[in-house]
Coordinates of C-alpha atoms in Angstrom, one line a residue:
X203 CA 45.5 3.8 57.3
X204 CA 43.1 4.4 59.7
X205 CA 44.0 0.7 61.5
X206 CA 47.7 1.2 61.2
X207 CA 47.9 4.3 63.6
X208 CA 44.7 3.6 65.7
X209 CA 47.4 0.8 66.4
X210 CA 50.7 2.9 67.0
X211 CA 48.8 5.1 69.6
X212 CA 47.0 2.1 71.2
X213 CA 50.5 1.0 72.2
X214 CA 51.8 3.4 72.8
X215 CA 48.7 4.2 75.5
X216 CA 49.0 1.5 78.4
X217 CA 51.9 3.5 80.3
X218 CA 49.9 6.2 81.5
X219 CA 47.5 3.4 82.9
X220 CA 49.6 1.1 84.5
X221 CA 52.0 3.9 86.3
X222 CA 48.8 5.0 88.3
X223 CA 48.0 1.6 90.1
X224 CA 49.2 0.4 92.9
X225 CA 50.3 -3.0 91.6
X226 CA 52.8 -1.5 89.0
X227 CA 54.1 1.1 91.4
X228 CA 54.6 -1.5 94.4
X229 CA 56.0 -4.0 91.6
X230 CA 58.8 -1.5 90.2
X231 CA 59.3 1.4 92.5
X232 CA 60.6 1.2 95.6
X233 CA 61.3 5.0 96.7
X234 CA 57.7 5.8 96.3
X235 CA 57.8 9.3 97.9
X236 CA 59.7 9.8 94.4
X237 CA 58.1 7.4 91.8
X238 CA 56.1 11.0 89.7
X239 CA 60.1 12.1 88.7
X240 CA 60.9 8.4 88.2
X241 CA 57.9 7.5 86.0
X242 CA 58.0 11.5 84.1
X243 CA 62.1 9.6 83.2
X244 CA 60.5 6.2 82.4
X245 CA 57.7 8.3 80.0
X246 CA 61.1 10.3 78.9
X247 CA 63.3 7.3 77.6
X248 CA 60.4 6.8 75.1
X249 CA 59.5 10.6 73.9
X250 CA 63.0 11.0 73.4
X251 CA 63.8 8.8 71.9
X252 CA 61.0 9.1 69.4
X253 CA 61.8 12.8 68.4
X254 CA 65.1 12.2 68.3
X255 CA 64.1 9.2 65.8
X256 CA 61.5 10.9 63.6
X257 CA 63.9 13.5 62.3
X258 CA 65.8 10.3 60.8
X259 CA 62.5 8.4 60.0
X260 CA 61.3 11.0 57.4
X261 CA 64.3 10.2 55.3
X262 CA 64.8 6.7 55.3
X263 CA 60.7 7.1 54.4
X264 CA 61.3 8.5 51.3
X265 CA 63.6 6.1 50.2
X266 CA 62.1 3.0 51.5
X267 CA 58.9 1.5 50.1
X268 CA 56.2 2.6 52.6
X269 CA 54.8 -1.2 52.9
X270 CA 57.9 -2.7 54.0
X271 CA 58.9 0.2 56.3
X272 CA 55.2 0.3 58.1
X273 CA 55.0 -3.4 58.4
X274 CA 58.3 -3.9 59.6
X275 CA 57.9 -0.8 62.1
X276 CA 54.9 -2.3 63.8
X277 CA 56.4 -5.4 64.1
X278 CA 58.7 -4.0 66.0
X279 CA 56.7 -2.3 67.9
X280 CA 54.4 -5.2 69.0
X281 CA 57.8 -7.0 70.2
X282 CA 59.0 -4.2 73.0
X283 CA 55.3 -3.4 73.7
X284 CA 54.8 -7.1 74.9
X285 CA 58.4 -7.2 76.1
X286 CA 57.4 -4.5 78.6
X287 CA 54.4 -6.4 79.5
X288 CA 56.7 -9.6 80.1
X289 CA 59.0 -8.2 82.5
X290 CA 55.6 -8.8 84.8
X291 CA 55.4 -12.4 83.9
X292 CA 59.6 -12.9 84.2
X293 CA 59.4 -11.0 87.2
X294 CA 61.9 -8.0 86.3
X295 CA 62.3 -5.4 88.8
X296 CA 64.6 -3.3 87.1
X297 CA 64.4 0.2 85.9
X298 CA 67.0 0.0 83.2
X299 CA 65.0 -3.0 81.4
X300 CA 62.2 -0.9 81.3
X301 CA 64.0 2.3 80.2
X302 CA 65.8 0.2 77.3
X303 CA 62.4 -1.2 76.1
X304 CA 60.8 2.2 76.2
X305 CA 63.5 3.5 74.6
X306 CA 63.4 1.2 71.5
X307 CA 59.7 1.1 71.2
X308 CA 59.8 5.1 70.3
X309 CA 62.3 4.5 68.2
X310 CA 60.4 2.0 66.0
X311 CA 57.0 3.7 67.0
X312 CA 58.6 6.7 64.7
X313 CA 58.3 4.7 61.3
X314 CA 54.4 5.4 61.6
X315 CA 53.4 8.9 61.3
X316 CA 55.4 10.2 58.4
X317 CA 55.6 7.0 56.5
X318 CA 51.3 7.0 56.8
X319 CA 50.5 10.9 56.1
X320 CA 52.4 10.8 52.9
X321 CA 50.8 7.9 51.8
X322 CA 47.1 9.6 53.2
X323 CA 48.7 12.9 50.8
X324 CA 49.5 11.0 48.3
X325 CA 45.8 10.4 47.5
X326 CA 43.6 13.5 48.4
X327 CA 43.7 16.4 46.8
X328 CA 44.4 19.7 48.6
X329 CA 40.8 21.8 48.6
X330 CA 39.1 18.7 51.2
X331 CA 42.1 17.8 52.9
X332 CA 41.6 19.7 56.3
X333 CA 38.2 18.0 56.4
X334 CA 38.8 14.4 55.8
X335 CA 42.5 14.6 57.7
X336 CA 40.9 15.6 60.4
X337 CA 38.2 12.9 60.2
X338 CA 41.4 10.3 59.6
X339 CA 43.4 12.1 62.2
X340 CA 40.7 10.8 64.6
X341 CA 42.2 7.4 64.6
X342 CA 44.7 8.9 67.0
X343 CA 42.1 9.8 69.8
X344 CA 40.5 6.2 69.1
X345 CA 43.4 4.7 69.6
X346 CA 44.2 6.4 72.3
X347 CA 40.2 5.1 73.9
X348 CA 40.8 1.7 73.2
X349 CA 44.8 1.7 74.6
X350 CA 43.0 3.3 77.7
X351 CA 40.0 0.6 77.9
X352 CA 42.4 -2.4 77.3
X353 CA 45.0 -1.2 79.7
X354 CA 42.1 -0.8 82.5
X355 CA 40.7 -4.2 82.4
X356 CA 44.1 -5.5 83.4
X357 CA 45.6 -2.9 85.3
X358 CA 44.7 -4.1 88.6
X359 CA 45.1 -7.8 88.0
X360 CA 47.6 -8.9 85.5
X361 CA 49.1 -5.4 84.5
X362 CA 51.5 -7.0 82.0
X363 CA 48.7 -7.6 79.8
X364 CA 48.2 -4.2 79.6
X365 CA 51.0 -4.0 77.1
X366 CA 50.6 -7.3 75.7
X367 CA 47.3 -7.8 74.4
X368 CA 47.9 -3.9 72.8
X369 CA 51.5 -5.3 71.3
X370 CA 49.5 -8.3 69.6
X371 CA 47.0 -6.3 68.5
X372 CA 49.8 -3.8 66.4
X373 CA 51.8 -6.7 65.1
X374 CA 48.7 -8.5 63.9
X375 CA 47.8 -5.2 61.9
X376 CA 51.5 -4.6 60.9
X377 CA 50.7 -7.8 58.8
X378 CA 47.7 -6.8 57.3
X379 CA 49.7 -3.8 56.0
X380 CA 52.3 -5.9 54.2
X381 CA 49.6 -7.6 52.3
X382 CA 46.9 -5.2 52.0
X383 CA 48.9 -1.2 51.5
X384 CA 48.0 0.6 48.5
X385 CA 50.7 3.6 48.9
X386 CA 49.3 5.8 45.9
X387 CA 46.5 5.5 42.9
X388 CA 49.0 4.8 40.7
X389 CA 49.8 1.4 42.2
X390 CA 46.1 0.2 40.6
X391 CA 46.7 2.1 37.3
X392 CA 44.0 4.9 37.6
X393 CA 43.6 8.5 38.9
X394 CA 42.1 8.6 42.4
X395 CA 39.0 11.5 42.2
X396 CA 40.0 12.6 45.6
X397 CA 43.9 13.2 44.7
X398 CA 43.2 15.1 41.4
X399 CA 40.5 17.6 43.2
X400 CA 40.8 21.2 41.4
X401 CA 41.0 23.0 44.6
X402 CA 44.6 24.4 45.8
X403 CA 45.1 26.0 49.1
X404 CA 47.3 29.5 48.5
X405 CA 50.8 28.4 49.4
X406 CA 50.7 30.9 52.0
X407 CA 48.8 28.3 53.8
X408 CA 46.6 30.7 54.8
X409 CA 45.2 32.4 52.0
X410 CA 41.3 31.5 50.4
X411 CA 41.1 28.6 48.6
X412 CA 40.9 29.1 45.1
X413 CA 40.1 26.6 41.9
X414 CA 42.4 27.3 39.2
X415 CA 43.0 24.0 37.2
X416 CA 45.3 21.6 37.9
X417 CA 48.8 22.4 36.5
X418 CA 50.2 19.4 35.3
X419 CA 54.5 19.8 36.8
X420 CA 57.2 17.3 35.8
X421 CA 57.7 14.9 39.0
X422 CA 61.1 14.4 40.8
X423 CA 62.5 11.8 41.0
X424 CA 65.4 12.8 43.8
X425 CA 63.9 12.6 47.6
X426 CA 64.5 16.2 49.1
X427 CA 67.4 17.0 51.6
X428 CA 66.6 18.1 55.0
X429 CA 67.9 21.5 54.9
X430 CA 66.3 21.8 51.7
X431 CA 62.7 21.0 53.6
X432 CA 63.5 23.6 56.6
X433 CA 63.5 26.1 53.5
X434 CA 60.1 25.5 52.6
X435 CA 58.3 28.9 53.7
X436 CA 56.2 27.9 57.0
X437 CA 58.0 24.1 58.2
X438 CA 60.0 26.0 60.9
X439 CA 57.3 27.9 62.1
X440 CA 54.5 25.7 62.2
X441 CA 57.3 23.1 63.8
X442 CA 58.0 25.5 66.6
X443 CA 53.9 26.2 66.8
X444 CA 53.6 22.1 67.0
X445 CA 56.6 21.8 69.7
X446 CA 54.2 23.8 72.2
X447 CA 50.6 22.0 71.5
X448 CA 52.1 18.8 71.5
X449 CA 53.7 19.4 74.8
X450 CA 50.4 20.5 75.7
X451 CA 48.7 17.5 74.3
X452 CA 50.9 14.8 75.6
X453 CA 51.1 16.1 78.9
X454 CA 47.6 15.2 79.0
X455 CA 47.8 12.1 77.2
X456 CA 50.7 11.0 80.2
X457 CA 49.5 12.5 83.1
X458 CA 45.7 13.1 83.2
X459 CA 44.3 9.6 84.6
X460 CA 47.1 10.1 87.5
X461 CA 45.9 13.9 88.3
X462 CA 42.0 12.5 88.2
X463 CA 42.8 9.7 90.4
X464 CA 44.8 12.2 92.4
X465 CA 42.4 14.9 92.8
X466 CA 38.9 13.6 92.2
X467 CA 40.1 10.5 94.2
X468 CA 39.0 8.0 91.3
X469 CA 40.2 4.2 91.3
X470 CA 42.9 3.5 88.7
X471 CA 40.5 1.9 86.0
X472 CA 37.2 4.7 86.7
X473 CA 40.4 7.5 86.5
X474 CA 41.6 5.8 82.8
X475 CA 37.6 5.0 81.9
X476 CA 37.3 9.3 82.6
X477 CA 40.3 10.6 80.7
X478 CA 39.5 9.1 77.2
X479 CA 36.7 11.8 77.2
X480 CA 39.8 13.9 76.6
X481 CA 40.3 12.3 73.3
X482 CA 36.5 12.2 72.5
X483 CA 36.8 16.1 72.7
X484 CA 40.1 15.7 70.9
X485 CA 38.3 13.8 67.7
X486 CA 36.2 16.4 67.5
X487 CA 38.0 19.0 67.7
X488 CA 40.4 17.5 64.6
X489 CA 37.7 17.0 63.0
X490 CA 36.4 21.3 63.4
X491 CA 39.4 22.7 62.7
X492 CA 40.0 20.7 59.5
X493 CA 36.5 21.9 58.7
X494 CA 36.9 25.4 59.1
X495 CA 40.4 25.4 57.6
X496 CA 39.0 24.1 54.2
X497 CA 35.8 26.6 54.5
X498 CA 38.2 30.1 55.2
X499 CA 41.4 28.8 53.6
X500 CA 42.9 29.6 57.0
X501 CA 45.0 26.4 58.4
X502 CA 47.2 29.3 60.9
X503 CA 44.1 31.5 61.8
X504 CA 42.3 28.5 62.5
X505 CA 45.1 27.2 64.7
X506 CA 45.8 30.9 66.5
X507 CA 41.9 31.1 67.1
X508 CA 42.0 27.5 68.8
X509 CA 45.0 28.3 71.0
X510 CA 43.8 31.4 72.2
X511 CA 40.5 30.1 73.4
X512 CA 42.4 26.7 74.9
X513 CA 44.2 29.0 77.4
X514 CA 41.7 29.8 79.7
X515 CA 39.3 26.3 79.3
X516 CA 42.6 24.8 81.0
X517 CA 43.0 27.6 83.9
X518 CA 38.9 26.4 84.2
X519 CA 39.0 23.3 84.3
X520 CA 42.1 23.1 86.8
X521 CA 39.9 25.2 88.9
X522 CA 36.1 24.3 88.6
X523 CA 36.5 21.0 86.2
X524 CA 36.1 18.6 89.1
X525 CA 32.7 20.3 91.2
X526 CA 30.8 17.6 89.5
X527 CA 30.1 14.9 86.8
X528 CA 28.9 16.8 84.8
X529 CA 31.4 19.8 84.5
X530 CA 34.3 17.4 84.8
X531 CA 32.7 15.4 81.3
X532 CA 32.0 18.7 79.7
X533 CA 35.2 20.4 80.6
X534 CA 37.1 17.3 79.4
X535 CA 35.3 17.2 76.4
X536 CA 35.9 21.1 75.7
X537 CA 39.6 21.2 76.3
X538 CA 40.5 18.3 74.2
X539 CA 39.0 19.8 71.7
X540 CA 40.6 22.8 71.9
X541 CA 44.1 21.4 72.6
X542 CA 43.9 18.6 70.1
X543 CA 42.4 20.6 67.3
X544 CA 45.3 22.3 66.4
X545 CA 47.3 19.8 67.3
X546 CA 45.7 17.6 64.5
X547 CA 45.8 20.3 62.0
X548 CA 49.5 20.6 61.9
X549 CA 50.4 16.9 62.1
X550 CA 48.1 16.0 59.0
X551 CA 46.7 18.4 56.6
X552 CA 49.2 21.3 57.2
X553 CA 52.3 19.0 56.8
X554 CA 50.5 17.7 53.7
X555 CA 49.5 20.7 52.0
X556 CA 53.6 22.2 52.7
X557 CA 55.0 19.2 52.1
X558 CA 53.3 19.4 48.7
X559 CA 54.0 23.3 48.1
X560 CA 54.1 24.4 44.7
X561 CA 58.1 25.7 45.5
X562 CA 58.7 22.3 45.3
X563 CA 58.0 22.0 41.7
X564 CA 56.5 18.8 41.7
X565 CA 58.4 16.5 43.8
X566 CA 56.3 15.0 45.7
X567 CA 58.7 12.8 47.4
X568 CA 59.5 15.7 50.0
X569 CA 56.1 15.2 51.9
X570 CA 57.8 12.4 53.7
X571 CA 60.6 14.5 55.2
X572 CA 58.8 17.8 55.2
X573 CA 55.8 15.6 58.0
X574 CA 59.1 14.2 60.0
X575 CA 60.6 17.6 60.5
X576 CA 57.0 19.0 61.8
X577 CA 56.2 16.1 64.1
X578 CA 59.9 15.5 65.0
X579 CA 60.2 19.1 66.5
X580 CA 56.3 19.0 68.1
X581 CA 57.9 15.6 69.6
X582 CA 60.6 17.8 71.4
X583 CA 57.7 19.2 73.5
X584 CA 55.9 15.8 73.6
X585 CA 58.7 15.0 75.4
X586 CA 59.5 18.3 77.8
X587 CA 56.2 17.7 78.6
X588 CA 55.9 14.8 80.6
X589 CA 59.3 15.7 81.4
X590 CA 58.2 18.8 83.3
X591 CA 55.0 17.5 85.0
X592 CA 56.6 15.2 86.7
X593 CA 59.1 17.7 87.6
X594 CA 56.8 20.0 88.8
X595 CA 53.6 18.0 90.1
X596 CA 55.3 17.6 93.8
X597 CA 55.3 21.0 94.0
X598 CA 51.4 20.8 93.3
X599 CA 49.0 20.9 90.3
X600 CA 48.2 23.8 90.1
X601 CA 52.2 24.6 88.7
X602 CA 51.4 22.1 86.1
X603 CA 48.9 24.0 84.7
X604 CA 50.1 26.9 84.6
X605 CA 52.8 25.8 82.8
X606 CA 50.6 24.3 80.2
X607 CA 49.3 27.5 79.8
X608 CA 52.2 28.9 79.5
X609 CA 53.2 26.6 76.5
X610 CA 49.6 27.1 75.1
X611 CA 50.1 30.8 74.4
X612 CA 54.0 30.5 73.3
X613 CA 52.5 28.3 70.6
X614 CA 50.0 30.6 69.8
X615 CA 52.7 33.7 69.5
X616 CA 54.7 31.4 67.8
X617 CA 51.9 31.0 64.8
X618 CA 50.8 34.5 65.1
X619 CA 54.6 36.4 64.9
X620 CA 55.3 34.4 61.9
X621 CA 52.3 35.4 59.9
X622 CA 53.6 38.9 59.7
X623 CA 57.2 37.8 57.9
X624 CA 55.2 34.5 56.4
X625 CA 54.7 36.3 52.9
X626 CA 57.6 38.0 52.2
X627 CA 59.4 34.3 53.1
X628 CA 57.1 32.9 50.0
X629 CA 57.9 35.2 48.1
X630 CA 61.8 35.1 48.7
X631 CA 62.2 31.7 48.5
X632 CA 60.1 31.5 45.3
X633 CA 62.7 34.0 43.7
X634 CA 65.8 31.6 44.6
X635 CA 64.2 28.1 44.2
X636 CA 65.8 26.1 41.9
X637 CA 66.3 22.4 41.5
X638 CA 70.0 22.2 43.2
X639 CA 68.3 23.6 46.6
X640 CA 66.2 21.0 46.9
X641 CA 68.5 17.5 45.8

């Protein structure tokens, strides 16, 4: 699992490279007192896409074996991530090629992330599952590293490599998920330790954990309906919470290497080589919060402490972050950490732990749909991010910050407002539940 989105965000990485050299702009833009807005469309056509797609890819994930619909989804994926890489080697000049590819590759880049996390919930049990999510989240940040690394070392040279060698390298693994998936315990006849684990997380998702026994529920067989996953008490506001971070997040994951290069006047590949400390901080930080979450019970509070501290690490580090080396490596590292961490809290063990709420009575099928709906909405601000940098970057950086800022404490009211109706919503929806609600 760990291989199979390492691989979806390795691909996904070479963009934010490649739009930063000079080869690649020269090669594609020709108005280049306006290629930030034209590149912030080109990063667009593929964030849109993808949160338009991942409210659908929940639901075909729940009714599609997981193998097939991973393998075939990387597959994909590798073909318009090298067939952006070609348009180099064919010599296409066109925008609209570009745009289509980009807009099919987050398409089929959408078959990942829910499809993988229900098959991750599907086999740890809920009392260690901030912990070792986080530490499995991680493979996002690495991927992110080694898309960065293997995007530099062609960037100036040969930049259509930059999305090939990335495209092989997800295809390849797409394979070795057709042969090699185990999607639950039950496929090898036996009851994985981790998955039966006494602990429970309180369903208000932010209560102690406690360690009642196990209560053995009769398992559905229908997948959920979407509507019937928005009712589960917390998907809409941890969704909205996500939409914020991950505009946050992906902002950076876009646009950092250009504002290093831009404002610590780094060469394209030194510029790329510095922003992956962003996602060192990030693993880290994934890794904390899932930590605390399982140690105070508290997957919101842990989020709401994070955000809060985020908000003024990123008005620093606009500000002081590039006076030296070392502040712009320990800034970098600090602010991934606290922007990623709740990031990866919500994406992984949150999703799991509601998609597998006791409301549901057992059907564990919803987890699928219930992860889709979360990321899908985060991917709304995934893409307004980019979206709005390069909106706003002509007007200067310091206007992008402070709109990341902005978004950084929304998200954190957004947590913190819903924590005060949060029980009574349990509580409600525990009274009408019923098997028709959720077919």
């Amino acid at each position: 699992m760990i291989l199979v989105l390492m691989s979806y965000h390795l691909s996904r990485k070479p963009i934010s490279i490649v739009k930063k050299s000079n080869s690649f702009l020269c090669f594609l833009v020709k108005d280049q007192d306006n290629y930030q807005t034209l590149f912030g469309v080109l990063d667009n056509c593929f964030l849109v896409a993808y949160a338009i797609g991942m409210f659908f890819s929940g639901i075909f994930g729940e009714r599609l074996p997981l193998r097939y619909y991973l393998s075939i989804g990387m597959l994909m994926s590798g073909l318009f991530t090298c067939l952006f890489g070609l348009g180099f080697y064919w010599n296409i000049h066109s925008l609209g090629y570009y745009a289509f590819v980009q807009v099919m590759n987050g398409l089929v880049q959408t078959t990942g992330w829910p499809a993988v996390v229900a098959c991750v919930g599907n086999w740890f049990g809920k009392g260690k599952r901030g912990f070792i999510m986080g530490v499995w989240n991680s493979h996002t940040s690495v991927g992110n590293i080694l898309g960065s690394l293997i995007a530099g070392v062609f960037v100036s040279t040969a930049w259509g490599l930059s999305f090939i060698v990335p495209g092989i390298i997800i295809a390849c693994t797409g394979v070795l998920c057709f042969f090699f998936l185990v999607e639950s315990d039950q496929e090898v006849g036996e009851t994985a330790p981790l998955l039966r684990d006494s602990s429970i997380v309180d369903p208000s998702i932010n209560g102690a954990v406690s360690t009642e026994p196990d209560v053995i529920v009769e398992e559905h067989s229908e997948a959920i309906s979407f509507l019937g996953a928005l009712r589960i008490p917390g998907v809409v506001e941890f969704s909205l919470c996500l939409l914020f971070a991950k505009l946050v997040s992906y902002t950076f994951l876009y646009w950092l290497p250009l504002y290093i290069s831009n404002v610590a006047h780094f060469e394209a590949k030194e510029a790329g080589d510095m922003s992956t400390l962003f996602d060192v901080g990030g693993i880290l930080g994934g890794i904390l919060a899932g930590l605390v979450s399982d140690y105070t019970g508290g997957r919101a509070s842990t989020c709401c402490v994070m955000l809060v501290v985020a908000a003024p690490m990123l008005f620093l580090y606009n500000n002081i972050g590039q006076r030296s080396l070392g502040t712009t490596i320990g800034m970098l590292l600090l602010c991934g950490a606290l922007v990623n961490g709740p990031y990866a809290l919500i994406t992984t063990a949150v999703s799991a732990d509601l998609g597998t709420h006791e409301s549901l009575k057992g059907n564990a099928r919803a987890l699928s749909t219930v992860t889709a709906i979360i990321d899908g909405t985060g991917s709304i601000g995934a893409a307004l991010g980019p979206l709005l940098a390069g909106v706003i970057s002509p007007t200067g950086w310091n206007n992008v910050f402070y709109m990341l800022i902005s978004a950084d404490v929304l998200a954190c009211l957004v947590r913190e407002q819903s924590l005060s109706v949060h029980s009574h919503r349990i509580n409600l929806f525990l009274f009408n539940a019923n098997a028709n609600q959720l077919i």
